[in-house]
mmCIF file of C-alpha atoms in Angstrom:
data_model
loop_
_atom_site.group_PDB
_atom_site.id
_atom_site.type_symbol
_atom_site.label_atom_id
_atom_site.label_comp_id
_atom_site.label_asym_id
_atom_site.label_seq_id
_atom_site.Cartn_x
_atom_site.Cartn_y
_atom_site.Cartn_z
ATOM 1 C CA MET A 24 243.600 189.353 194.619
ATOM 2 C CA LEU A 25 242.468 190.434 191.143
ATOM 3 C CA PRO A 26 245.998 191.366 189.925
ATOM 4 C CA VAL A 27 247.251 187.924 190.961
ATOM 5 C CA ILE A 28 244.471 186.220 189.011
ATOM 6 C CA MET A 29 245.110 188.438 185.986
ATOM 7 C CA ALA A 30 248.835 187.651 186.127
ATOM 8 C CA PHE A 31 248.063 183.932 186.368
ATOM 9 C CA VAL A 32 245.732 184.077 183.358
ATOM 10 C CA ALA A 33 248.297 186.087 181.374
ATOM 11 C CA ALA A 34 250.962 183.522 182.262
ATOM 12 C CA LEU A 35 248.737 180.660 181.081
ATOM 13 C CA ILE A 36 247.941 182.456 177.822
ATOM 14 C CA SER A 37 251.635 183.151 177.248
ATOM 15 C CA ILE A 38 252.511 179.477 177.795
ATOM 16 C CA VAL A 39 249.864 178.400 175.287
ATOM 17 C CA ALA A 40 250.957 181.068 172.782
ATOM 18 C CA THR A 41 254.581 179.975 173.100
ATOM 19 C CA TRP A 42 253.658 176.335 172.525
ATOM 20 C CA LEU A 43 251.541 177.267 169.497
ATOM 21 C CA ALA A 44 254.371 179.394 168.078
ATOM 22 C CA VAL A 45 256.773 176.472 168.344
ATOM 23 C CA GLN A 46 254.324 173.998 166.776
ATOM 24 C CA GLU A 47 253.170 176.262 163.923
ATOM 25 C CA ARG A 48 254.559 175.570 160.432
ATOM 26 C CA ASP A 49 253.537 178.984 159.070
ATOM 27 C CA MET A 50 256.197 181.455 160.177
ATOM 28 C CA LEU A 51 253.852 184.456 159.928
ATOM 29 C CA ILE A 52 251.321 182.880 162.299
ATOM 30 C CA ALA A 53 254.171 181.857 164.620
ATOM 31 C CA THR A 54 255.292 185.491 164.690
ATOM 32 C CA LEU A 55 251.784 186.568 165.695
ATOM 33 C CA PHE A 56 251.737 183.977 168.489
ATOM 34 C CA SER A 57 255.104 185.308 169.646
ATOM 35 C CA ALA A 58 253.699 188.848 169.725
ATOM 36 C CA LEU A 59 250.737 187.585 171.777
ATOM 37 C CA GLN A 60 253.140 185.948 174.220
ATOM 38 C CA SER A 61 255.109 189.189 174.497
ATOM 39 C CA THR A 62 251.925 191.159 175.147
ATOM 40 C CA CYS A 63 251.028 188.809 177.986
ATOM 41 C CA TYR A 64 254.496 189.248 179.480
ATOM 42 C CA ALA A 65 254.102 193.024 179.258
ATOM 43 C CA LEU A 66 250.803 192.743 181.140
ATOM 44 C CA ILE A 67 252.538 190.699 183.836
ATOM 45 C CA TYR A 68 255.296 193.314 184.118
ATOM 46 C CA TYR A 69 252.644 196.017 184.439
ATOM 47 C CA LEU A 70 250.836 194.080 187.162
ATOM 48 C CA LEU A 71 254.154 193.675 188.993
ATOM 49 C CA MET A 72 254.394 197.493 188.961
ATOM 50 C CA ALA A 73 257.310 197.794 186.569
ATOM 51 C CA PRO A 74 256.008 200.412 184.113
ATOM 52 C CA ASP A 75 259.490 201.426 182.979
ATOM 53 C CA ILE A 76 260.151 197.893 181.747
ATOM 54 C CA VAL A 77 256.748 197.810 180.027
ATOM 55 C CA LEU A 78 257.504 201.062 178.186
ATOM 56 C CA VAL A 79 260.650 199.519 176.706
ATOM 57 C CA TYR A 80 259.413 195.928 176.327
ATOM 58 C CA LEU A 81 256.220 196.676 174.363
ATOM 59 C CA PRO A 82 257.731 198.616 171.444
ATOM 60 C CA VAL A 83 260.612 196.187 171.095
ATOM 61 C CA SER A 84 258.844 192.849 171.553
ATOM 62 C CA VAL A 85 255.487 193.673 169.964
ATOM 63 C CA GLY A 86 256.607 196.263 167.410
ATOM 64 C CA ILE A 87 260.180 196.035 166.226
ATOM 65 C CA LEU A 88 260.845 192.298 166.608
ATOM 66 C CA PRO A 89 257.735 191.122 164.673
ATOM 67 C CA LEU A 90 258.382 193.760 161.999
ATOM 68 C CA ILE A 91 261.940 192.532 161.452
ATOM 69 C CA THR A 92 260.743 188.917 161.503
ATOM 70 C CA ILE A 93 258.033 189.614 158.902
ATOM 71 C CA ILE A 94 260.589 191.333 156.656
ATOM 72 C CA LEU A 95 262.856 188.299 156.970
ATOM 73 C CA ILE A 96 259.946 185.942 156.238
ATOM 74 C CA LYS A 97 259.252 187.864 153.012
ATOM 75 C CA LYS A 98 262.854 187.297 151.932
ATOM 76 C CA THR A 99 262.766 183.573 152.746
ATOM 77 C CA GLU A 100 260.125 180.856 152.724
ATOM 78 C CA ARG A 101 256.976 181.403 154.740
ATOM 79 C CA TYR A 102 256.278 177.761 155.509
ATOM 80 C CA GLU A 103 258.593 175.438 157.386
ATOM 81 C CA GLU A 104 259.043 172.005 155.870
#
């Protein structure tokens, strides 16, 4: 029962993080919310016993994607008008 509750809480946190990322005007903060959402999804994948997906999903969605996004934010404007 505990894994189901943890997956439900992770799903709720990911929904809130996604909504906050969409509403945020600061692109850097939106990127951090997106990384939080990806971390919650990785936890859900782990609880669903898919460790191979977690091993690929975490470095890409929490490491590489935010890094590329932050580099792009440095080259453009940080705040959305």
